[in-house]
Amino acid sequence: MQDLKNKTDAEIVKLSLDNDACFEELVERYEAKLMRYILRIASLGKETAEDLLQEVFVKVYQNLNDFDSQFLFSSWIYKITHNVVISYIRKSYNGPKFISIDDDEFYKNFIDLMPGNSDLPKELDSKNISKKVRAVLLELPEGYREVLVLYYLEEKSYKEISDILERPINSVSVMINRAKKQLKEKLNFLNS
Amino acid sequence: MSKISEKIIEKLKKEGIEKIPKWRFVFKRAFVWVSLVLAIVLGSFAVSMVMFQIINMDLDLLPRVAPAVGFGLFKIVPYFWLLIAVLLFVFVYFDFKNTRKGYRYGGGIIVGTSLIIAFVLGAGLYFFKTSERADEFFLQMPFYENMHRGREMIWNVPDRGVISGVIIKLEGDKAIILEDVMENVWDVNIEKIKIGKGRIDKNLFVGNRIKAVGEMISPGKFQADEIRPFRMPR
């Protein structure tokens, strides 16, 4: 199993097709990343997020034969995660809405990472920043919140986001710009 | 192994979850592509039928019949084939989006490319007379024949100098007996006909569907200046 550490995701997928033990390596590589992603894009409790994460890995395991090495494995697994989360959100439309991440750094990083944030009010540098960003993120449409998370926090390229969300690259770029604009407007409004 | 990893691996083993075999994915993808190609071919065929029906209209006669038929003029639009073409290309759009990389292309590119393919293939089918033969074949079916009859009505306006129907008898080279779509019988004098665009002689045979352009002398009597096949030859 130690050898697996040096192998690429695609190589491990190939090995996993014949040997289930190799699949554990994929789970270990992605569980933390995907857990964070689920919590960032959806307003969920940690337990629900864990259940969804399990569902994601079950789907990944079942569909291993469908993985196409022309795509990045990370894009493929994020796409499955996106679909599982969206499907859950649609089913439990009336469920409670809250963002479970208590990590203030998460929200501060969000603003720091956004280029051209100089036009944001200076007061945002205050202690309240995380509360404000959290509130504003909650107000953003689901799709906008997700592209911002993928681009600024998961550090995915436009092409990867296009593969994850299954949208044309142009549309991803438009969504990111609109999401940024809305986020800034809402932050400005909240601060005024 | 972390706690979550353990749970996941345990769940896979405990519930006996298995990998979906590769052939099922291959089959699914092949099905998407085969249905896509089929829809493009059928859609292009529908476009060729639209072309055939539009090109074969005697557009120069429209000003003559229009005042008499009014909104009936809309009957000449080949709605049936247009609807089939639109439905098939809507299917093509969604089916293409279902291919592995289909999402990478915007709606404009998919619709634009589909239209180009439809017109090129459709024109090909029209050029090789596939649409003409298909139209003749479909005319044997009652529902299609009824639809066609509805369209034919607009070319039967005796007081505007146009009648259309089937030749039931030839009376030398002086007259023909024609039964129009309303099942009225006409004695059509053809002594003065122009040999219009070289197509007259070929069309004077019993059973042929024609248009006579000229003047109504009296009910049942018509003086033709021109005889046209119901459909323009190419």
Short mmCIF file of C-alpha atoms in Angstrom, two decimals, chain A residues 31-50 52-53 81 85 98-102 106-107 137 145 149 154:
data_model
loop_
_atom_site.label_atom_id
_atom_site.label_comp_id
_atom_site.label_asym_id
_atom_site.label_seq_id
_atom_site.Cartn_x
_atom_site.Cartn_y
_atom_site.Cartn_z
CA GLU A 31 -12.18 12.65 2.28
CA ALA A 32 -10.93 15.84 3.95
CA LYS A 33 -11.04 17.91 0.76
CA LEU A 34 -14.54 16.78 -0.11
CA MET A 35 -15.85 17.18 3.44
CA ARG A 36 -14.62 20.78 3.40
CA TYR A 37 -16.14 21.33 -0.04
CA ILE A 38 -19.53 19.96 1.04
CA LEU A 39 -19.57 22.19 4.09
CA ARG A 40 -18.53 25.20 2.05
CA ILE A 41 -21.18 24.89 -0.63
CA ALA A 42 -24.13 23.72 1.43
CA SER A 43 -25.78 24.86 4.60
CA LEU A 44 -25.44 21.55 6.40
CA GLY A 45 -24.65 20.07 9.76
CA LYS A 46 -21.51 17.96 10.08
CA GLU A 47 -23.42 14.70 10.47
CA THR A 48 -25.41 15.26 7.28
CA ALA A 49 -22.21 16.25 5.49
CA GLU A 50 -20.60 12.99 6.63
CA LEU A 52 -23.31 12.79 2.00
CA LEU A 53 -19.58 12.14 1.88
CA THR A 81 -19.93 15.46 -4.93
CA VAL A 85 -25.11 17.71 -2.61
CA PHE A 98 -27.36 27.38 8.19
CA ILE A 99 -23.68 27.36 7.48
CA SER A 100 -21.97 25.07 9.88
CA ILE A 101 -18.42 26.28 9.45
CA ASP A 102 -17.35 28.18 12.51
CA PHE A 106 -12.55 30.61 6.16
CA TYR A 107 -14.44 33.84 5.64
CA LEU A 137 -22.69 34.02 1.34
CA ARG A 145 -21.70 30.51 -3.84
CA VAL A 149 -15.85 28.40 -3.34
CA GLU A 154 -10.66 25.00 -3.73
#
